[in-house]
């Protein structure tokens, strides 16, 4: 499997190709969608995209951690973390694509 990253520019180009908006309008549309998702998460709201997944913000409490080098205990302050949960549709699609790329190897006993 190759490690490739999808960028905003590539998303904008895909919108341009599929929808037929101008390149500037496509870039603005992608930017607007990403800003709306970011703003909703910053407000603590859940973002659910059907057949893709849901994003939510979870509050983590203060806890005690340990410095792995020294073993010294250090407090880890409370914070909010972003959580993504893929939909069953997305999980199935990923596993189907994986199976097509790398079919299972079946050994036959002799």
PDB file of C-alpha atoms in Angstrom:
ATOM      1  CA  UNK A   1       0.000   0.000   0.000  1.00  0.00           C
ATOM      2  CA  UNK A   2       1.317   3.431  -0.856  1.00  0.00           C
ATOM      3  CA  UNK A   3       1.181   6.298   1.603  1.00  0.00           C
ATOM      4  CA  UNK A   4      -0.439   9.149  -0.277  1.00  0.00           C
ATOM      5  CA  UNK A   5      -2.104  12.207   1.204  1.00  0.00           C
ATOM      6  CA  UNK A   6      -5.224  13.831  -0.213  1.00  0.00           C
ATOM      7  CA  UNK A   7      -4.855  17.621  -0.106  1.00  0.00           C
ATOM      8  CA  UNK A   8      -7.335  20.497  -0.232  1.00  0.00           C
ATOM      9  CA  UNK A   9      -6.138  21.222  -3.751  1.00  0.00           C
ATOM     10  CA  UNK A  10      -6.940  17.650  -4.810  1.00  0.00           C
ATOM     11  CA  UNK A  11     -10.387  17.859  -3.220  1.00  0.00           C
ATOM     12  CA  UNK A  12     -11.019  21.146  -5.032  1.00  0.00           C
ATOM     13  CA  UNK A  13      -9.886  19.618  -8.315  1.00  0.00           C
ATOM     14  CA  UNK A  14     -12.219  16.651  -7.784  1.00  0.00           C
ATOM     15  CA  UNK A  15     -15.147  19.022  -7.187  1.00  0.00           C
ATOM     16  CA  UNK A  16     -14.152  20.971 -10.296  1.00  0.00           C
ATOM     17  CA  UNK A  17     -14.072  17.767 -12.390  1.00  0.00           C
ATOM     18  CA  UNK A  18     -17.278  16.241 -11.009  1.00  0.00           C
ATOM     19  CA  UNK A  19     -19.549  19.238 -10.452  1.00  0.00           C
ATOM     20  CA  UNK A  20     -18.364  21.608 -13.128  1.00  0.00           C
ATOM     21  CA  UNK A  21     -17.917  24.700 -10.986  1.00  0.00           C
ATOM     22  CA  UNK A  22     -14.986  26.953 -11.760  1.00  0.00           C
ATOM     23  CA  UNK A  23     -11.714  26.130 -10.023  1.00  0.00           C
ATOM     24  CA  UNK A  24     -12.108  29.146  -7.719  1.00  0.00           C
ATOM     25  CA  UNK A  25     -15.701  28.236  -6.861  1.00  0.00           C
ATOM     26  CA  UNK A  26     -14.657  24.628  -6.226  1.00  0.00           C
ATOM     27  CA  UNK A  27     -11.855  25.742  -3.899  1.00  0.00           C
ATOM     28  CA  UNK A  28     -14.274  28.078  -2.074  1.00  0.00           C
ATOM     29  CA  UNK A  29     -16.816  25.272  -1.692  1.00  0.00           C
ATOM     30  CA  UNK A  30     -14.263  22.864  -0.216  1.00  0.00           C
ATOM     31  CA  UNK A  31     -12.976  25.584   2.111  1.00  0.00           C
ATOM     32  CA  UNK A  32     -16.527  26.429   3.253  1.00  0.00           C
ATOM     33  CA  UNK A  33     -17.342  22.789   4.019  1.00  0.00           C
ATOM     34  CA  UNK A  34     -14.110  22.270   5.968  1.00  0.00           C
ATOM     35  CA  UNK A  35     -14.624  25.522   7.902  1.00  0.00           C
ATOM     36  CA  UNK A  36     -18.180  24.541   8.821  1.00  0.00           C
ATOM     37  CA  UNK A  37     -17.009  21.142  10.082  1.00  0.00           C
ATOM     38  CA  UNK A  38     -14.187  22.779  12.081  1.00  0.00           C
ATOM     39  CA  UNK A  39     -16.491  25.434  13.561  1.00  0.00           C
ATOM     40  CA  UNK A  40     -19.094  22.854  14.609  1.00  0.00           C
ATOM     41  CA  UNK A  41     -16.432  20.729  16.322  1.00  0.00           C
ATOM     42  CA  UNK A  42     -14.963  23.773  18.065  1.00  0.00           C
ATOM     43  CA  UNK A  43     -18.459  24.465  19.460  1.00  0.00           C
ATOM     44  CA  UNK A  44     -18.515  20.902  20.812  1.00  0.00           C
ATOM     45  CA  UNK A  45     -21.102  19.667  18.306  1.00  0.00           C
ATOM     46  CA  UNK A  46     -21.033  16.257  16.637  1.00  0.00           C
ATOM     47  CA  UNK A  47     -20.593  16.175  12.844  1.00  0.00           C
ATOM     48  CA  UNK A  48     -22.184  13.177  11.150  1.00  0.00           C
ATOM     49  CA  UNK A  49     -21.656  12.584   7.433  1.00  0.00           C
ATOM     50  CA  UNK A  50     -23.953   9.824   6.220  1.00  0.00           C
ATOM     51  CA  UNK A  51     -22.164   6.768   4.768  1.00  0.00           C
ATOM     52  CA  UNK A  52     -18.803   8.252   5.810  1.00  0.00           C
ATOM     53  CA  UNK A  53     -18.591   8.638   9.571  1.00  0.00           C
ATOM     54  CA  UNK A  54     -18.967  10.957  12.503  1.00  0.00           C
ATOM     55  CA  UNK A  55     -16.617  13.371  14.216  1.00  0.00           C
ATOM     56  CA  UNK A  56     -17.034  14.323  17.850  1.00  0.00           C
ATOM     57  CA  UNK A  57     -15.095  16.051  20.590  1.00  0.00           C
ATOM     58  CA  UNK A  58     -14.511  14.170  23.821  1.00  0.00           C
ATOM     59  CA  UNK A  59     -13.404  15.656  27.121  1.00  0.00           C
ATOM     60  CA  UNK A  60     -10.530  13.850  28.813  1.00  0.00           C
ATOM     61  CA  UNK A  61      -9.971  14.426  32.490  1.00  0.00           C
ATOM     62  CA  UNK A  62      -6.738  15.132  34.304  1.00  0.00           C
ATOM     63  CA  UNK A  63      -4.609  12.092  34.974  1.00  0.00           C
ATOM     64  CA  UNK A  64      -1.150  11.149  36.103  1.00  0.00           C
ATOM     65  CA  UNK A  65       1.363  10.115  33.473  1.00  0.00           C
ATOM     66  CA  UNK A  66       4.918   8.900  33.745  1.00  0.00           C
ATOM     67  CA  UNK A  67       8.060  10.195  32.047  1.00  0.00           C
ATOM     68  CA  UNK A  68       9.385   7.060  30.308  1.00  0.00           C
ATOM     69  CA  UNK A  69      13.038   8.110  30.708  1.00  0.00           C
ATOM     70  CA  UNK A  70      13.047   9.040  34.366  1.00  0.00           C
ATOM     71  CA  UNK A  71       9.941   7.284  35.686  1.00  0.00           C
ATOM     72  CA  UNK A  72       8.883  10.581  37.257  1.00  0.00           C
ATOM     73  CA  UNK A  73       5.132  11.110  37.621  1.00  0.00           C
ATOM     74  CA  UNK A  74       3.784  14.157  35.798  1.00  0.00           C
ATOM     75  CA  UNK A  75       0.226  15.469  35.675  1.00  0.00           C
ATOM     76  CA  UNK A  76      -1.494  15.416  32.286  1.00  0.00           C
ATOM     77  CA  UNK A  77      -3.925  18.317  32.150  1.00  0.00           C
ATOM     78  CA  UNK A  78      -7.567  17.929  31.082  1.00  0.00           C
ATOM     79  CA  UNK A  79      -8.114  18.435  27.373  1.00  0.00           C
ATOM     80  CA  UNK A  80     -10.519  17.900  24.523  1.00  0.00           C
ATOM     81  CA  UNK A  81      -9.706  15.351  21.841  1.00  0.00           C
ATOM     82  CA  UNK A  82     -11.156  14.784  18.395  1.00  0.00           C
ATOM     83  CA  UNK A  83     -12.666  11.373  17.744  1.00  0.00           C
ATOM     84  CA  UNK A  84     -13.590   9.971  14.314  1.00  0.00           C
ATOM     85  CA  UNK A  85     -15.806   6.934  14.009  1.00  0.00           C
ATOM     86  CA  UNK A  86     -16.091   5.464  10.522  1.00  0.00           C
ATOM     87  CA  UNK A  87     -19.501   4.308   9.289  1.00  0.00           C
ATOM     88  CA  UNK A  88     -20.149   0.673   8.452  1.00  0.00           C
ATOM     89  CA  UNK A  89     -20.428   1.694   4.779  1.00  0.00           C
ATOM     90  CA  UNK A  90     -16.934   3.219   4.822  1.00  0.00           C
ATOM     91  CA  UNK A  91     -15.463   0.265   6.728  1.00  0.00           C
ATOM     92  CA  UNK A  92     -16.970  -2.164   4.215  1.00  0.00           C
ATOM     93  CA  UNK A  93     -15.661  -0.149   1.295  1.00  0.00           C
ATOM     94  CA  UNK A  94     -12.153  -0.026   2.758  1.00  0.00           C
ATOM     95  CA  UNK A  95     -12.129  -3.766   3.454  1.00  0.00           C
ATOM     96  CA  UNK A  96     -13.547  -4.564   0.012  1.00  0.00           C
ATOM     97  CA  UNK A  97     -10.882  -2.441  -1.688  1.00  0.00           C
ATOM     98  CA  UNK A  98      -8.189  -4.067   0.453  1.00  0.00           C
ATOM     99  CA  UNK A  99      -9.419  -7.532  -0.502  1.00  0.00           C
ATOM    100  CA  UNK A 100      -9.333  -6.617  -4.203  1.00  0.00           C
ATOM    101  CA  UNK A 101      -5.773  -5.290  -3.917  1.00  0.00           C
ATOM    102  CA  UNK A 102      -4.425  -8.169  -1.863  1.00  0.00           C
ATOM    103  CA  UNK A 103      -6.580 -11.316  -2.091  1.00  0.00           C
ATOM    104  CA  UNK A 104      -6.089 -13.768   0.766  1.00  0.00           C
ATOM    105  CA  UNK A 105      -3.385 -16.348   0.183  1.00  0.00           C
ATOM    106  CA  UNK A 106      -4.756 -19.864   0.440  1.00  0.00           C
ATOM    107  CA  UNK A 107      -2.279 -22.647   0.918  1.00  0.00           C
ATOM    108  CA  UNK A 108      -3.273 -26.088  -0.186  1.00  0.00           C
ATOM    109  CA  UNK A 109      -2.004 -28.935   1.937  1.00  0.00           C
ATOM    110  CA  UNK A 110      -0.428 -31.774  -0.033  1.00  0.00           C
TER     111      UNK A 110
END
